[in-house]
Tab-separated table of C-alpha atoms in Angstrom:
chain	number	residue	atom	x	y	z
L	17	MET	CA	30.459	10.198	60.483
L	18	PRO	CA	27.224	12.424	60.751
L	19	ASP	CA	24.801	11.608	63.602
L	20	GLU	CA	21.887	10.803	61.123
L	21	PRO	CA	22.258	7.996	58.466
L	22	TYR	CA	23.686	9.201	55.394
L	23	TYR	CA	22.245	6.738	52.174
L	24	GLU	CA	24.382	7.494	49.214
L	25	LEU	CA	21.622	5.433	47.316
L	26	ALA	CA	18.894	7.856	47.857
L	27	TYR	CA	20.829	10.601	45.953
L	28	LYS	CA	22.240	8.421	42.872
L	29	PHE	CA	19.045	6.228	42.242
L	30	ARG	CA	16.320	8.803	41.987
L	31	ARG	CA	14.665	7.448	38.808
L	32	ILE	CA	14.294	3.841	37.884
L	33	LEU	CA	13.194	1.921	35.319
L	34	VAL	CA	11.757	-1.393	35.776
L	35	PRO	CA	10.769	-3.675	32.735
L	36	VAL	CA	7.669	-6.319	33.232
L	37	SER	CA	6.450	-8.939	31.429
L	38	PRO	CA	3.861	-11.610	31.964
L	39	MET	CA	5.233	-14.061	34.635
L	40	ASN	CA	4.971	-16.463	37.089
L	41	PRO	CA	3.238	-14.197	39.951
L	42	ALA	CA	5.867	-15.057	42.455
L	43	ARG	CA	8.079	-13.583	40.524
L	44	LEU	CA	6.812	-10.442	39.681
L	45	ARG	CA	6.216	-9.898	43.205
L	46	GLU	CA	9.796	-10.015	43.852
L	47	LEU	CA	10.564	-7.815	41.170
L	48	LEU	CA	7.551	-5.391	42.586
L	49	ASN	CA	8.995	-5.927	46.013
L	50	VAL	CA	12.792	-4.716	44.972
L	51	ALA	CA	11.020	-1.828	43.074
L	52	ALA	CA	8.721	-0.550	46.016
L	53	ASP	CA	11.822	-1.237	48.263
L	54	PHE	CA	13.921	1.383	46.438
L	55	GLY	CA	10.982	3.853	46.220
L	56	GLU	CA	10.083	3.447	50.198
L	57	ARG	CA	13.697	3.510	51.453
L	58	TYR	CA	15.248	5.881	49.095
L	59	GLY	CA	12.463	7.784	47.596
L	60	ALA	CA	13.350	6.700	43.834
L	61	ASP	CA	10.445	7.353	41.056
L	62	ILE	CA	9.703	4.234	40.016
L	63	VAL	CA	8.786	3.712	36.186
L	64	PHE	CA	7.462	0.190	35.042
L	65	LEU	CA	7.543	-0.774	31.421
L	66	TYR	CA	5.814	-3.126	29.421
L	67	VAL	CA	6.515	-3.758	25.790
L	68	ALA	CA	3.626	-4.895	23.833
L	69	SER	CA	4.068	-6.621	20.867
L	70	SER	CA	0.454	-5.227	19.462
L	71	GLU	CA	-2.033	-2.617	20.478
L	72	ASN	CA	-4.556	-3.294	23.363
L	73	GLU	CA	-3.112	-6.513	24.095
L	74	PRO	CA	-5.194	-7.878	27.434
L	75	VAL	CA	-2.118	-8.550	29.229
L	76	THR	CA	-1.147	-5.197	29.370
L	77	GLU	CA	-4.248	-4.072	31.741
L	78	GLN	CA	-3.399	-7.274	33.790
L	79	LEU	CA	0.444	-6.126	34.329
L	80	LYS	CA	-0.877	-2.813	35.080
L	81	ASN	CA	-3.432	-3.398	37.479
L	82	ALA	CA	-1.100	-5.751	39.215
L	83	VAL	CA	1.687	-3.290	39.467
L	84	GLU	CA	-0.912	-0.615	40.941
L	85	GLU	CA	-2.271	-2.754	42.934
L	86	TYR	CA	1.003	-3.679	44.790
L	87	MET	CA	2.557	-0.269	44.504
L	88	GLY	CA	-0.840	1.396	45.668
L	89	ARG	CA	-1.109	-0.512	48.958
L	90	LYS	CA	2.927	0.457	49.458
L	91	GLY	CA	2.523	4.035	48.615
L	92	VAL	CA	5.295	4.062	46.563
L	93	LYS	CA	5.546	6.839	43.921
L	94	HIS	CA	5.361	5.187	40.136
L	95	ALA	CA	3.946	5.507	36.701
L	96	PHE	CA	3.434	2.760	34.281
L	97	LYS	CA	4.301	3.211	30.577
L	98	VAL	CA	3.868	0.938	27.260
L	99	ARG	CA	5.977	0.663	24.762
L	100	LYS	CA	4.807	-0.745	21.157
L	101	LEU	CA	7.305	-3.248	19.641
L	102	GLY	CA	8.811	-1.918	16.733
L	103	GLU	CA	9.227	-3.908	13.175
L	104	GLY	CA	12.613	-5.208	13.492
L	105	GLU	CA	12.871	-4.787	17.065
L	106	THR	CA	13.348	-6.999	20.169
L	107	VAL	CA	11.887	-6.425	23.870
L	108	ALA	CA	15.757	-5.339	24.868
L	109	SER	CA	16.523	-2.876	22.210
L	110	GLU	CA	12.771	-1.136	22.997
L	111	ILE	CA	14.069	-0.961	26.779
L	112	VAL	CA	17.081	0.347	25.697
L	113	LYS	CA	15.529	3.208	23.511
L	114	GLU	CA	13.446	4.115	26.476
L	115	LEU	CA	16.650	4.317	28.782
L	116	SER	CA	18.269	6.448	25.916
L	117	GLU	CA	15.455	8.556	25.412
L	118	ASN	CA	14.509	9.566	29.013
L	119	SER	CA	16.644	9.700	32.222
L	120	TYR	CA	17.051	7.017	34.205
L	121	ASP	CA	19.711	6.037	36.987
L	122	MET	CA	19.184	2.705	37.191
L	123	VAL	CA	17.337	-0.228	35.255
L	124	ILE	CA	15.911	-3.281	37.376
L	125	LEU	CA	15.498	-6.313	35.575
L	126	LEU	CA	14.263	-9.926	36.251
L	127	SER	CA	16.410	-12.767	34.963
L	128	ARG	CA	14.987	-16.613	33.543
L	129	GLY	CA	18.024	-17.653	35.250
L	130	TYR	CA	20.207	-18.194	32.313
L	131	TYR	CA	23.926	-16.789	32.706
L	132	GLY	CA	27.022	-17.380	30.632
L	133	ALA	CA	26.664	-18.754	27.070
L	134	SER	CA	23.183	-20.032	27.637
L	135	ALA	CA	22.018	-16.435	28.101
L	136	LEU	CA	23.591	-15.604	24.741
L	137	LEU	CA	22.091	-18.639	23.114
L	138	TYR	CA	18.555	-18.015	24.457
L	139	ASN	CA	18.592	-14.293	23.819
L	140	SER	CA	18.564	-13.344	27.177
L	141	THR	CA	16.877	-9.697	27.337
L	142	SER	CA	18.554	-8.980	30.896
L	143	VAL	CA	21.898	-9.582	29.103
L	144	ALA	CA	21.109	-7.778	26.165
L	145	VAL	CA	20.107	-4.749	28.076
L	146	ALA	CA	22.869	-5.178	30.990
L	147	LEU	CA	25.537	-4.728	27.573
L	148	ALA	CA	23.570	-1.889	26.015
L	149	ALA	CA	22.293	0.194	28.736
L	150	ASN	CA	23.491	3.863	28.883
L	151	THR	CA	22.834	3.490	33.034
L	152	SER	CA	23.491	0.926	36.265
L	153	VAL	CA	21.634	-2.311	35.785
L	154	LEU	CA	20.408	-4.494	38.634
L	155	ILE	CA	19.536	-7.989	37.416
L	156	LEU	CA	17.602	-10.243	39.961
L	157	ARG	CA	18.145	-13.698	39.503
């Protein structure tokens, strides 16, 4: 056993995708907290993603400002990306495309609390991404 702490997570999860959307501020803070923790403790690069249904949505700037303010205070290296929802696409499929087109070691998702059959019935984004993702998935309930 080495004398210094060894964090396997620091080497396993170097680049993390964190999709965000308009949500309860307390839930957003919870998501930002977990993302910041991976950045602070393990030096991970955090990429926040918002899937917008149209160009120039006012909520895009609001989300970006909330992320920038929180992560800036924490001093965590991060980026904020916006993808426009393609015709016939879903938020989940756009997240999976982002994962496929770029190199991420993990995606952190926030669940609305649905699980099992109800998650499928209510088109759960987190379940759809977890099933289709090409990388590790952390779902926060």
